[in-house]
Tab-separated table of C-alpha atoms and ligand atoms in Angstrom:
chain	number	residue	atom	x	y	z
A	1	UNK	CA	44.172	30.579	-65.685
A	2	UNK	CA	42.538	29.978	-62.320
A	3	UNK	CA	44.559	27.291	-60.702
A	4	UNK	CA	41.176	24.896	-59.713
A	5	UNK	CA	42.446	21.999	-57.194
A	6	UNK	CA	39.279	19.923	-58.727
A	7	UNK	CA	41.060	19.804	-62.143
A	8	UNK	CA	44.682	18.870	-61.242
A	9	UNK	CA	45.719	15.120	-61.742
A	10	UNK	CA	45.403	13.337	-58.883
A	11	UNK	CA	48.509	11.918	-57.197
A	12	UNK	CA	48.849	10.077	-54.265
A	13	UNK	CA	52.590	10.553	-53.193
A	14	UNK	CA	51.809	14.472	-53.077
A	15	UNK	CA	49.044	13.506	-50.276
A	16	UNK	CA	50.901	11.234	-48.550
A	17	UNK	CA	53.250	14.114	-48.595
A	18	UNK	CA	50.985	16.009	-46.468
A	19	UNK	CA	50.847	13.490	-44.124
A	20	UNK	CA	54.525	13.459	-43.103
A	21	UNK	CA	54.628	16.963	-43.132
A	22	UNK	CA	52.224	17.235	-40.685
A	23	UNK	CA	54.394	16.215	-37.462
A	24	UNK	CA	56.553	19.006	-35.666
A	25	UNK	CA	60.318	18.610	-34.064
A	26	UNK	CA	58.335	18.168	-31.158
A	27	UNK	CA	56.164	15.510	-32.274
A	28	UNK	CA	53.030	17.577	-32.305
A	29	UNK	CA	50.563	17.187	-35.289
A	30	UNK	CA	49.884	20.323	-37.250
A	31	UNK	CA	46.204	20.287	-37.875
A	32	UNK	CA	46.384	22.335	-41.261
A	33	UNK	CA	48.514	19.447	-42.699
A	34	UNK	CA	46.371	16.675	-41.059
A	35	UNK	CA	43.266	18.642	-42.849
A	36	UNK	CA	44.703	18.614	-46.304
A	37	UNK	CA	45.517	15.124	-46.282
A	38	UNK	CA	42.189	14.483	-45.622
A	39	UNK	CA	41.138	17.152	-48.293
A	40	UNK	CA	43.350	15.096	-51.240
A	41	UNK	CA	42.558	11.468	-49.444
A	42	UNK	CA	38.591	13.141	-50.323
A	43	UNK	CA	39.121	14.105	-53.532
A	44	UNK	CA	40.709	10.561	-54.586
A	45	UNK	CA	37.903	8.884	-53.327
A	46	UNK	CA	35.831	10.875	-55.551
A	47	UNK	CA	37.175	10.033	-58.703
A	48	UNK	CA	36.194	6.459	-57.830
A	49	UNK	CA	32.456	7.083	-57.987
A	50	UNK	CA	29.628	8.257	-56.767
A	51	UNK	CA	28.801	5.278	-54.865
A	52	UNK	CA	31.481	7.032	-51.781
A	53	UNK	CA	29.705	10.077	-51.621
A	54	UNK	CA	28.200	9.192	-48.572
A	55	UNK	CA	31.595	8.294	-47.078
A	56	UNK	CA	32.923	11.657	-48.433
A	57	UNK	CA	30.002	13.600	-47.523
A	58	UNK	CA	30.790	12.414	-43.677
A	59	UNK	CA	34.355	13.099	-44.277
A	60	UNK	CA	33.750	16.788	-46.204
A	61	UNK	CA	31.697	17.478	-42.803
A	62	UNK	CA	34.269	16.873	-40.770
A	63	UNK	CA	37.127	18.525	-42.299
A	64	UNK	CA	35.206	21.426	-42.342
A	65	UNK	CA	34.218	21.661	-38.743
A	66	UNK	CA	38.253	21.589	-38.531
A	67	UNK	CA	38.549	24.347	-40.922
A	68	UNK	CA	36.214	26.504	-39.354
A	69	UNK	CA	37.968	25.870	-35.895
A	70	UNK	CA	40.937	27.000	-37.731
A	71	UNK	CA	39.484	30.117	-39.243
A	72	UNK	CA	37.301	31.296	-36.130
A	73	UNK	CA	38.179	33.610	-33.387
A	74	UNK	CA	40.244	31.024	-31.015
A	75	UNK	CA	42.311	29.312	-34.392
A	76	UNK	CA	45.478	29.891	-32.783
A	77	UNK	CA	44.843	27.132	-30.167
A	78	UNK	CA	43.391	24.584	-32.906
A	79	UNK	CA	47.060	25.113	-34.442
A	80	UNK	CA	48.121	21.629	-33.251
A	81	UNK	CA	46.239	18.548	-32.106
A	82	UNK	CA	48.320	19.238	-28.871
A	83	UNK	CA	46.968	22.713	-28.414
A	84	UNK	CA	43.236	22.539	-29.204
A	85	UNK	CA	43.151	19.355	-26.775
A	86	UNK	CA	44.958	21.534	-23.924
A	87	UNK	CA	42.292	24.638	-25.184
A	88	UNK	CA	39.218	22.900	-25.541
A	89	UNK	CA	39.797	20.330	-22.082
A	90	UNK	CA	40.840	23.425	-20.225
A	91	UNK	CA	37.690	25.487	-21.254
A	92	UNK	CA	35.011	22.566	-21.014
A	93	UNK	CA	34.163	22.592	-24.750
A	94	UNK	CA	34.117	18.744	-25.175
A	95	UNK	CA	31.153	16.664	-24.602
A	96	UNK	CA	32.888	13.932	-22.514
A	97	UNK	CA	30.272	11.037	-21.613
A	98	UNK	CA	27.101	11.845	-23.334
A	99	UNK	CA	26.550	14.365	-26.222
A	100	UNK	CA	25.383	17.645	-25.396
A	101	UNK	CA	26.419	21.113	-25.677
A	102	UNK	CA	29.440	20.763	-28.175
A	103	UNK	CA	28.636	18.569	-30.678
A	104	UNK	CA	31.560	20.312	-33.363
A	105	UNK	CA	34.076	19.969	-30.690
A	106	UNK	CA	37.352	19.859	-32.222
A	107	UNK	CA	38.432	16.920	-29.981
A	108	UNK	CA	35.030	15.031	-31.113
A	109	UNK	CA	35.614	15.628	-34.980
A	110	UNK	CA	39.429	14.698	-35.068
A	111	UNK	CA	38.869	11.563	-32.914
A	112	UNK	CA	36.553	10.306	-36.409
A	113	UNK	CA	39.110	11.342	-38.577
A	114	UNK	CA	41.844	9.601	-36.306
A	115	UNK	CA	39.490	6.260	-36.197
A	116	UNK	CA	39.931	7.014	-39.849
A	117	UNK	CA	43.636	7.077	-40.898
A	118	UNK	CA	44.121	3.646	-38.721
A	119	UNK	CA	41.610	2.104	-41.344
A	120	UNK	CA	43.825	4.224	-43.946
A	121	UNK	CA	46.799	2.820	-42.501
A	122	UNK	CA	45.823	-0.659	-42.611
A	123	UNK	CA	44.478	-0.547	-46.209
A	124	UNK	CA	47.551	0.589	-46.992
A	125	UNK	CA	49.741	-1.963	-45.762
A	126	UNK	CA	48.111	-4.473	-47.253
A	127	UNK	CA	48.222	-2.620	-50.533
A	128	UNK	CA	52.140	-2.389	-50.022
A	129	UNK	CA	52.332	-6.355	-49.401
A	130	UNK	CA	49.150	-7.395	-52.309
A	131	UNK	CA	50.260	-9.418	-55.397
A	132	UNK	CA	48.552	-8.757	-58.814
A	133	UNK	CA	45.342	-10.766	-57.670
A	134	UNK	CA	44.857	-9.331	-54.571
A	135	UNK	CA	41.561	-7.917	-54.462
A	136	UNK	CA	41.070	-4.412	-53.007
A	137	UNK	CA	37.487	-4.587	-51.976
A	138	UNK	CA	38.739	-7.552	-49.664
A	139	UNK	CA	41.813	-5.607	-48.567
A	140	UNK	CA	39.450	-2.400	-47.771
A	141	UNK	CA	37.026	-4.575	-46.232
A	142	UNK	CA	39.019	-6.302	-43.985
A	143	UNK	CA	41.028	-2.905	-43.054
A	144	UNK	CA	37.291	-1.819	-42.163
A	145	UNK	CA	36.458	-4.537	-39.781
A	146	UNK	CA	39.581	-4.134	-37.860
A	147	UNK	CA	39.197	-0.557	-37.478
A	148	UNK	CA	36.572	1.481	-37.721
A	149	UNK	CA	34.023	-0.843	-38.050
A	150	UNK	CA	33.254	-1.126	-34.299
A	151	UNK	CA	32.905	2.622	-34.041
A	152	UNK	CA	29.729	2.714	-36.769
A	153	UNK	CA	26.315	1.075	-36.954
A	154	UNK	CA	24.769	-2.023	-38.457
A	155	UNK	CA	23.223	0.510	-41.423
A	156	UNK	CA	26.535	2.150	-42.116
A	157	UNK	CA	28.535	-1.007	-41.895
A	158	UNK	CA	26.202	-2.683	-44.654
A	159	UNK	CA	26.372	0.506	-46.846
A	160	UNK	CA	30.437	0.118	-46.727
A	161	UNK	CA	30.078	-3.240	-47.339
A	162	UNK	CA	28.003	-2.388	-50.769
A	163	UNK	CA	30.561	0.522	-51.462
A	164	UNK	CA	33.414	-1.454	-51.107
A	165	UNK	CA	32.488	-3.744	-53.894
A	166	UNK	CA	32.598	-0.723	-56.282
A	167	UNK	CA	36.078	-0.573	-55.674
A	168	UNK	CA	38.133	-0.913	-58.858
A	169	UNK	CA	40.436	-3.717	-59.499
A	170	UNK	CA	44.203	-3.582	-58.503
A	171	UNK	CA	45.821	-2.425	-61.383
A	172	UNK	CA	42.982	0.223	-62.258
A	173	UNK	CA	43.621	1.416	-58.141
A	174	UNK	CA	47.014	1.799	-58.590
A	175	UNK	CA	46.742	3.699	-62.338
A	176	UNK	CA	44.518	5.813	-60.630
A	177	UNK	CA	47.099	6.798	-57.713
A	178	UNK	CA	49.290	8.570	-60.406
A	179	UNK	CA	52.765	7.591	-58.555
A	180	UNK	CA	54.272	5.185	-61.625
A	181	UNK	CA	54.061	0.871	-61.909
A	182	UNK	CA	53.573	-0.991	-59.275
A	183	UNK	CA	57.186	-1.173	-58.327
A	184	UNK	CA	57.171	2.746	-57.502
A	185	UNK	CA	54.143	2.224	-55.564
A	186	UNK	CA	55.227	-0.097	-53.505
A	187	UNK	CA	57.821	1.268	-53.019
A	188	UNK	CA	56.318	4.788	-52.118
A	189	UNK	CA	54.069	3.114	-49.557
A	190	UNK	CA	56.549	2.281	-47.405
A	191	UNK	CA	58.507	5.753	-47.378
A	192	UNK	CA	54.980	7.054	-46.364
A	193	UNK	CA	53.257	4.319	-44.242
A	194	UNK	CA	56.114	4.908	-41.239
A	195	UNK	CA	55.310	8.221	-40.970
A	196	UNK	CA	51.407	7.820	-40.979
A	197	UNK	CA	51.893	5.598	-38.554
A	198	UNK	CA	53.481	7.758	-36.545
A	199	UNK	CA	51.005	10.595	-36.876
A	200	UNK	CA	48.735	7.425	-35.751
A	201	UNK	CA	50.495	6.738	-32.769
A	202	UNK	CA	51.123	10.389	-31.390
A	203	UNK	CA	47.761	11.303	-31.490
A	204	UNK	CA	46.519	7.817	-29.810
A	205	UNK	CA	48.720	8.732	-26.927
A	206	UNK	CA	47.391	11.912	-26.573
A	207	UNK	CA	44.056	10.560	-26.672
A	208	UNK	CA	44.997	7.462	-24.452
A	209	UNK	CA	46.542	10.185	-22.179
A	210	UNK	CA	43.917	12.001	-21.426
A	211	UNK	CA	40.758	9.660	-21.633
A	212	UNK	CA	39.600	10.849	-25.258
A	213	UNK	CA	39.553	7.658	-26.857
A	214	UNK	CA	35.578	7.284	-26.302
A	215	UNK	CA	34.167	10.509	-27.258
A	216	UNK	CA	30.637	10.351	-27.326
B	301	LIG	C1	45.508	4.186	-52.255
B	301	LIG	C2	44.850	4.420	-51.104
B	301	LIG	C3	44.167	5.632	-51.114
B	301	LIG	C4	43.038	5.479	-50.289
B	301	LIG	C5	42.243	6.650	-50.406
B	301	LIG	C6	41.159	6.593	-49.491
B	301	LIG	C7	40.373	7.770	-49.549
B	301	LIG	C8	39.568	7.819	-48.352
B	301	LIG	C9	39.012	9.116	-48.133
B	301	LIG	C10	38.240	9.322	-47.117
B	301	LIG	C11	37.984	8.228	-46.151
B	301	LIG	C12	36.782	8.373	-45.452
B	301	LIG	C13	36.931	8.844	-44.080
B	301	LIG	C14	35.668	8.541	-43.404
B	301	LIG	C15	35.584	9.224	-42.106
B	301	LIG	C16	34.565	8.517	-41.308
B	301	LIG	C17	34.393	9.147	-39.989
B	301	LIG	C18	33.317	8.376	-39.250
B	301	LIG	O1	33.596	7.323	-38.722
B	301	LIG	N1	32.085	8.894	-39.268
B	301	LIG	C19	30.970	8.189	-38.671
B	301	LIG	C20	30.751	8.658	-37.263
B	301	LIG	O2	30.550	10.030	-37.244
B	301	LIG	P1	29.580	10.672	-36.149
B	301	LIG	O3	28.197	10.208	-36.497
B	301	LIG	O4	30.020	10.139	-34.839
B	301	LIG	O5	29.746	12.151	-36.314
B	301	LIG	C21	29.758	8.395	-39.550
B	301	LIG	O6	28.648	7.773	-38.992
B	301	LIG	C22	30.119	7.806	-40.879
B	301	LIG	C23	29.441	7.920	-41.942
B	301	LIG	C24	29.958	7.505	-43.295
B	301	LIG	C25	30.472	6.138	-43.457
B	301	LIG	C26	31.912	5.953	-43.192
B	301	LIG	C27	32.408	4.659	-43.755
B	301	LIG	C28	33.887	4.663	-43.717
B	301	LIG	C29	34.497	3.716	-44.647
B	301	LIG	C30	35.941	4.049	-44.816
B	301	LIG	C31	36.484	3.440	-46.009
B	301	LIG	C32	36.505	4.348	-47.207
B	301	LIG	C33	36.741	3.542	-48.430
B	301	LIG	C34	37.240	4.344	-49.547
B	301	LIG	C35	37.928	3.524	-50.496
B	301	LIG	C36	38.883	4.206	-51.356
């Protein structure tokens, strides 16, 4: 039988797997791993409902524009975050101030994605720390607003807003991440959560480091 990603069980300790693969000895983030996080972080969110699919639709984009950087003529230098930021800065493919010419710029597309797993990173801390009635629309919500809420519009804030209140309960959230009670997720958020974090961090510096952090 085919083997069809779309039908195997969901589970999230296999993508947060990805995650902490995705850093090198020498602290440089491979870009194929950061990608299929994303890819399994996308299809979880599906299986919550169709009321995401504009949040996954945004996200599907995006990963894409990666894969295609990673498939085209010049994928050796998008092998690492490090090397397409050296490529692309050294080459003027990166619309710096306004947006222009290079609107799929690698650098652009990551620095969403980025914005991204700091809201992921958040939500998932305070999923680690919730009790049995903690709500997750707050905990998602309030992940939002400390993250990537200041990077979107009035319109797109509102339509998370709605979203988020589709968000099952607790104990249907963590049935639905496949990794055992509540104990064993807890307990597999923080082996994971370090290591996002520093995935987070590396690429921030980068960013910081060369004056990326506001890509138009
Ligand atoms: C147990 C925890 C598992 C959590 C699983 C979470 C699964 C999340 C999967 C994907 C997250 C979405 C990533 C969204 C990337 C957004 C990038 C972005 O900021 N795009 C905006 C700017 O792009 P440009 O216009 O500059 O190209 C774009 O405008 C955004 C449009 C869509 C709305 C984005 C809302 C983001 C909300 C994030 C929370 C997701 C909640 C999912 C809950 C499970």
């Amino acid at each position: 039988m085919a083997d069809n990603k779309e039908d195997q069980k969901f589970c999230l300790r296999e993508v947060l797997d990805v995650f902490k693969s995705c850093l090198t000895e020498n602290k440089e983030v491979v870009i194929d791993h950061y990608v299929a996080g994303w890819r399994g972080l996308v299809r979880f969110m599906n299986s919550l409902g169709s009321v995401f699919s504009f949040i996954s639709k945004d996200a599907v984009t995006k990963i894409q524009i990666m894969v295609n950087h990673r498939s085209g003529e010049n994928a050796k230098h998008y092998a690492t975050i490090q090397s397409m930021v050296k490529y692309e800065l050294e080459n003027g493919l990166v619309d710096l101030t306004k947006q222009g010419s290079f609107p799929t710029s690698g650098c652009r597309t990551l620095l969403r994605l980025h914005r991204a797993l700091r809201w992921l990173e958040l939500f998932l801390e305070r999923l680690r720390t919730s009790t049995e009635d903690s709500k997750t629309c707050v905990m998602c919500a309030d992940a939002y607003n400390e993250s990537l809420a200041q990077y979107h519009p009035w319109i797109i804030r509102k339509a998370a807003g709605v979203a988020f209140f589709a968000l099952p309960g607790r104990p249907t959230f963590f049935e639905v991440m496949n990794v055992g009670p509540p104990e064993q997720v807890v307990a597999m958020l923080g082996d994971a959560l370090p290591l996002i974090s520093e995935v987070y961090q590396v690429t921030e510096e980068l960013y910081s480091k060369h004056n990326l952090l506001d890509l138009p």
